[in-house]
């Protein structure tokens, strides 16, 4: 928000600016720091939140000695809901994921995975709208993976779904040999 003198000629460098909701079609609350000093003629409102989605909102900025100024009308979109009930079933080196679609207007879903306990998830793939399953066939034997799914909307994404962990089956032993020794048999493998 820039603050100009009424003749629009110069900035008021030490003024304070107060922000308020003027048009509020859904009764939302404006929270955060609503009065800020203008530094170099600009007041920044970095923590202001309008607590509901809707359209037709306007903000009004006011400062002592300056006529108030109203913003253009704008809309606030809400993020889609995250998928629910994510489940994983491991079979060999494949993990089958299923979830519940909780939205009706998603663009699709992004499936993410990481080694169990790691915070560095990678995108495994995406699926389209209304698809509620994904198969990860790139797993390694003896590994544990965490999975989560994110709903992708037209402009925003959901928070991640619940986290599930899948443990892949250990590798089968190879080069099995049996060596008789008296009443016992010695088994070796790699």
mmCIF file of C-alpha atoms in Angstrom:
data_model
loop_
_atom_site.group_PDB
_atom_site.id
_atom_site.type_symbol
_atom_site.label_atom_id
_atom_site.label_comp_id
_atom_site.label_asym_id
_atom_site.label_seq_id
_atom_site.Cartn_x
_atom_site.Cartn_y
_atom_site.Cartn_z
ATOM 1 C CA UNK A 1 0.000 0.000 0.000
ATOM 2 C CA UNK A 2 1.528 3.317 -1.025
ATOM 3 C CA UNK A 3 0.612 6.534 0.746
ATOM 4 C CA UNK A 4 0.480 9.775 -1.265
ATOM 5 C CA UNK A 5 -0.483 13.263 -0.170
ATOM 6 C CA UNK A 6 -3.979 14.340 -1.284
ATOM 7 C CA UNK A 7 -2.466 16.147 -4.288
ATOM 8 C CA UNK A 8 -0.727 12.810 -5.203
ATOM 9 C CA UNK A 9 2.583 14.636 -5.380
ATOM 10 C CA UNK A 10 4.726 13.151 -2.604
ATOM 11 C CA UNK A 11 4.919 10.119 -0.355
ATOM 12 C CA UNK A 12 4.155 10.483 3.325
ATOM 13 C CA UNK A 13 7.206 8.648 4.606
ATOM 14 C CA UNK A 14 6.248 8.335 8.284
ATOM 15 C CA UNK A 15 2.476 7.759 8.049
ATOM 16 C CA UNK A 16 0.714 4.672 9.337
ATOM 17 C CA UNK A 17 -1.732 2.743 7.189
ATOM 18 C CA UNK A 18 -4.708 0.779 8.501
ATOM 19 C CA UNK A 19 -6.274 -2.009 6.477
ATOM 20 C CA UNK A 20 -9.893 -3.177 6.810
ATOM 21 C CA UNK A 21 -12.414 -5.258 4.903
ATOM 22 C CA UNK A 22 -14.883 -3.007 3.111
ATOM 23 C CA UNK A 23 -16.945 -5.533 1.149
ATOM 24 C CA UNK A 24 -17.233 -8.853 2.965
ATOM 25 C CA UNK A 25 -19.846 -11.068 1.285
ATOM 26 C CA UNK A 26 -19.331 -14.104 3.528
ATOM 27 C CA UNK A 27 -18.758 -12.471 6.933
ATOM 28 C CA UNK A 28 -15.061 -13.393 7.034
ATOM 29 C CA UNK A 29 -12.656 -12.037 9.642
ATOM 30 C CA UNK A 30 -9.585 -10.027 8.711
ATOM 31 C CA UNK A 31 -6.766 -10.992 11.090
ATOM 32 C CA UNK A 32 -3.103 -10.173 11.462
ATOM 33 C CA UNK A 33 -1.363 -6.835 11.952
ATOM 34 C CA UNK A 34 -3.869 -4.383 10.484
ATOM 35 C CA UNK A 35 -1.933 -1.144 11.106
ATOM 36 C CA UNK A 36 1.593 -0.738 9.790
ATOM 37 C CA UNK A 37 4.015 2.160 9.384
ATOM 38 C CA UNK A 38 4.672 3.321 5.831
ATOM 39 C CA UNK A 39 8.379 3.012 5.089
ATOM 40 C CA UNK A 40 9.398 4.970 2.013
ATOM 41 C CA UNK A 41 5.712 5.497 1.350
ATOM 42 C CA UNK A 42 4.845 1.794 1.375
ATOM 43 C CA UNK A 43 3.132 -0.214 4.121
ATOM 44 C CA UNK A 44 3.496 -4.018 3.895
ATOM 45 C CA UNK A 45 0.905 -6.339 5.394
ATOM 46 C CA UNK A 46 2.659 -9.724 5.300
ATOM 47 C CA UNK A 47 0.580 -11.544 7.905
ATOM 48 C CA UNK A 48 -2.963 -10.449 7.039
ATOM 49 C CA UNK A 49 -5.450 -13.281 6.536
ATOM 50 C CA UNK A 50 -9.055 -13.230 5.359
ATOM 51 C CA UNK A 51 -10.609 -16.193 7.123
ATOM 52 C CA UNK A 52 -12.982 -17.513 4.451
ATOM 53 C CA UNK A 53 -13.223 -18.188 0.744
ATOM 54 C CA UNK A 54 -15.572 -16.217 -1.463
ATOM 55 C CA UNK A 55 -15.730 -13.532 -4.107
ATOM 56 C CA UNK A 56 -16.532 -9.843 -4.079
ATOM 57 C CA UNK A 57 -14.132 -8.874 -1.293
ATOM 58 C CA UNK A 58 -12.638 -5.375 -1.182
ATOM 59 C CA UNK A 59 -10.068 -3.917 1.179
ATOM 60 C CA UNK A 60 -9.862 -0.304 2.269
ATOM 61 C CA UNK A 61 -6.592 1.339 3.278
ATOM 62 C CA UNK A 62 -6.660 4.509 5.327
ATOM 63 C CA UNK A 63 -4.021 6.857 6.687
ATOM 64 C CA UNK A 64 -4.365 10.110 8.667
ATOM 65 C CA UNK A 65 -4.728 13.134 6.386
ATOM 66 C CA UNK A 66 -5.179 11.030 3.224
ATOM 67 C CA UNK A 67 -8.498 9.961 1.661
ATOM 68 C CA UNK A 68 -9.110 6.196 2.108
ATOM 69 C CA UNK A 69 -8.525 3.998 -0.902
ATOM 70 C CA UNK A 70 -10.551 0.884 -1.799
ATOM 71 C CA UNK A 71 -9.051 -2.080 -3.648
ATOM 72 C CA UNK A 72 -10.506 -3.699 -6.700
ATOM 73 C CA UNK A 73 -12.943 -6.520 -5.969
ATOM 74 C CA UNK A 74 -11.222 -9.904 -5.587
ATOM 75 C CA UNK A 75 -11.943 -13.542 -4.816
ATOM 76 C CA UNK A 76 -10.315 -15.945 -2.382
ATOM 77 C CA UNK A 77 -10.232 -19.607 -3.280
ATOM 78 C CA UNK A 78 -10.018 -22.317 -0.703
ATOM 79 C CA UNK A 79 -7.537 -25.147 -1.012
ATOM 80 C CA UNK A 80 -9.053 -28.539 -1.809
ATOM 81 C CA UNK A 81 -9.411 -31.081 0.968
ATOM 82 C CA UNK A 82 -6.684 -33.703 1.246
ATOM 83 C CA UNK A 83 -7.458 -37.287 0.269
ATOM 84 C CA UNK A 84 -8.659 -39.439 3.175
ATOM 85 C CA UNK A 85 -8.018 -43.018 4.282
ATOM 86 C CA UNK A 86 -4.773 -43.573 2.377
ATOM 87 C CA UNK A 87 -3.835 -47.257 2.582
ATOM 88 C CA UNK A 88 -0.850 -49.225 1.254
ATOM 89 C CA UNK A 89 -0.514 -52.930 0.490
ATOM 90 C CA UNK A 90 2.951 -54.299 -0.309
ATOM 91 C CA UNK A 91 3.407 -57.378 -2.468
ATOM 92 C CA UNK A 92 6.942 -58.289 -3.480
ATOM 93 C CA UNK A 93 8.507 -55.067 -4.742
ATOM 94 C CA UNK A 94 5.155 -53.450 -5.585
ATOM 95 C CA UNK A 95 3.062 -51.184 -3.350
ATOM 96 C CA UNK A 96 -0.609 -50.597 -4.177
ATOM 97 C CA UNK A 97 -2.045 -47.361 -2.781
ATOM 98 C CA UNK A 98 -5.742 -46.517 -2.411
ATOM 99 C CA UNK A 99 -7.478 -43.450 -0.951
ATOM 100 C CA UNK A 100 -10.834 -41.703 -0.692
ATOM 101 C CA UNK A 101 -11.463 -38.722 -2.967
ATOM 102 C CA UNK A 102 -12.864 -35.952 -0.741
ATOM 103 C CA UNK A 103 -13.410 -33.270 -3.397
ATOM 104 C CA UNK A 104 -15.471 -32.907 -6.559
ATOM 105 C CA UNK A 105 -13.437 -30.370 -8.520
ATOM 106 C CA UNK A 106 -9.836 -31.568 -8.357
ATOM 107 C CA UNK A 107 -7.525 -31.566 -11.363
ATOM 108 C CA UNK A 108 -5.863 -34.732 -10.085
ATOM 109 C CA UNK A 109 -3.662 -36.199 -7.369
ATOM 110 C CA UNK A 110 0.100 -36.173 -6.781
ATOM 111 C CA UNK A 111 1.626 -39.251 -5.151
ATOM 112 C CA UNK A 112 4.753 -38.710 -3.049
ATOM 113 C CA UNK A 113 7.142 -41.147 -1.400
ATOM 114 C CA UNK A 114 10.258 -41.181 0.771
ATOM 115 C CA UNK A 115 12.311 -43.771 2.561
ATOM 116 C CA UNK A 116 10.546 -44.425 5.859
ATOM 117 C CA UNK A 117 11.405 -41.721 8.368
ATOM 118 C CA UNK A 118 12.950 -39.384 5.794
ATOM 119 C CA UNK A 119 11.561 -35.900 5.270
ATOM 120 C CA UNK A 120 12.664 -35.619 1.638
ATOM 121 C CA UNK A 121 9.662 -36.871 -0.331
ATOM 122 C CA UNK A 122 9.771 -37.149 -4.108
ATOM 123 C CA UNK A 123 6.901 -37.195 -6.569
ATOM 124 C CA UNK A 124 6.291 -40.722 -7.860
ATOM 125 C CA UNK A 125 3.584 -39.724 -10.281
ATOM 126 C CA UNK A 126 0.207 -38.120 -10.798
ATOM 127 C CA UNK A 127 -3.249 -39.417 -11.633
ATOM 128 C CA UNK A 128 -6.293 -37.635 -12.998
ATOM 129 C CA UNK A 129 -9.467 -36.511 -11.253
ATOM 130 C CA UNK A 130 -11.584 -39.132 -9.481
ATOM 131 C CA UNK A 131 -8.776 -41.725 -9.667
ATOM 132 C CA UNK A 132 -8.267 -43.261 -6.217
ATOM 133 C CA UNK A 133 -5.406 -45.711 -6.683
ATOM 134 C CA UNK A 134 -1.770 -45.859 -7.734
ATOM 135 C CA UNK A 135 0.761 -48.683 -8.017
ATOM 136 C CA UNK A 136 4.426 -48.070 -7.178
ATOM 137 C CA UNK A 137 6.419 -50.817 -8.863
ATOM 138 C CA UNK A 138 9.848 -49.242 -8.435
ATOM 139 C CA UNK A 139 10.499 -50.394 -4.900
ATOM 140 C CA UNK A 140 13.606 -52.191 -3.703
ATOM 141 C CA UNK A 141 13.436 -55.375 -1.662
ATOM 142 C CA UNK A 142 14.071 -54.979 2.077
ATOM 143 C CA UNK A 143 13.024 -51.292 1.968
ATOM 144 C CA UNK A 144 10.398 -49.357 3.906
ATOM 145 C CA UNK A 145 8.679 -46.417 2.212
ATOM 146 C CA UNK A 146 6.378 -43.666 3.459
ATOM 147 C CA UNK A 147 3.623 -42.521 1.090
ATOM 148 C CA UNK A 148 1.264 -39.548 0.998
ATOM 149 C CA UNK A 149 -1.119 -38.107 -1.602
ATOM 150 C CA UNK A 150 -1.933 -34.452 -2.353
ATOM 151 C CA UNK A 151 -5.100 -33.203 -4.068
ATOM 152 C CA UNK A 152 -4.221 -30.834 -6.929
ATOM 153 C CA UNK A 153 -6.781 -28.113 -7.642
ATOM 154 C CA UNK A 154 -6.938 -25.557 -10.427
ATOM 155 C CA UNK A 155 -5.069 -22.934 -8.384
ATOM 156 C CA UNK A 156 -4.192 -24.522 -5.033
ATOM 157 C CA UNK A 157 -3.141 -27.847 -3.559
ATOM 158 C CA UNK A 158 -4.368 -29.602 -0.438
ATOM 159 C CA UNK A 159 -2.351 -30.467 2.594
ATOM 160 C CA UNK A 160 -0.929 -34.005 2.316
ATOM 161 C CA UNK A 161 -3.083 -37.020 3.181
ATOM 162 C CA UNK A 162 -2.329 -39.262 6.124
ATOM 163 C CA UNK A 163 1.095 -40.900 5.927
ATOM 164 C CA UNK A 164 1.311 -44.666 5.402
ATOM 165 C CA UNK A 165 4.365 -46.914 5.512
ATOM 166 C CA UNK A 166 4.874 -50.021 3.393
ATOM 167 C CA UNK A 167 7.564 -52.649 4.005
ATOM 168 C CA UNK A 168 8.700 -54.512 0.926
ATOM 169 C CA UNK A 169 9.444 -58.226 1.077
ATOM 170 C CA UNK A 170 13.082 -59.184 1.647
ATOM 171 C CA UNK A 171 14.949 -60.769 -1.235
ATOM 172 C CA UNK A 172 14.815 -64.525 -1.450
ATOM 173 C CA UNK A 173 18.133 -66.197 -0.733
ATOM 174 C CA UNK A 174 20.166 -67.292 -3.747
ATOM 175 C CA UNK A 175 22.834 -69.935 -4.292
ATOM 176 C CA UNK A 176 21.392 -72.252 -1.658
ATOM 177 C CA UNK A 177 23.594 -75.261 -0.977
ATOM 178 C CA UNK A 178 23.127 -78.178 1.400
ATOM 179 C CA UNK A 179 26.146 -80.016 2.752
ATOM 180 C CA UNK A 180 25.499 -83.207 4.740
ATOM 181 C CA UNK A 181 27.597 -83.616 7.874
ATOM 182 C CA UNK A 182 26.782 -86.677 9.922
ATOM 183 C CA UNK A 183 23.255 -86.351 11.237
ATOM 184 C CA UNK A 184 22.968 -82.667 10.262
ATOM 185 C CA UNK A 185 22.793 -80.708 7.041
ATOM 186 C CA UNK A 186 24.657 -77.414 6.738
ATOM 187 C CA UNK A 187 22.727 -74.847 4.622
ATOM 188 C CA UNK A 188 24.513 -71.865 3.073
ATOM 189 C CA UNK A 189 23.226 -69.098 0.794
ATOM 190 C CA UNK A 190 23.963 -65.631 -0.378
#
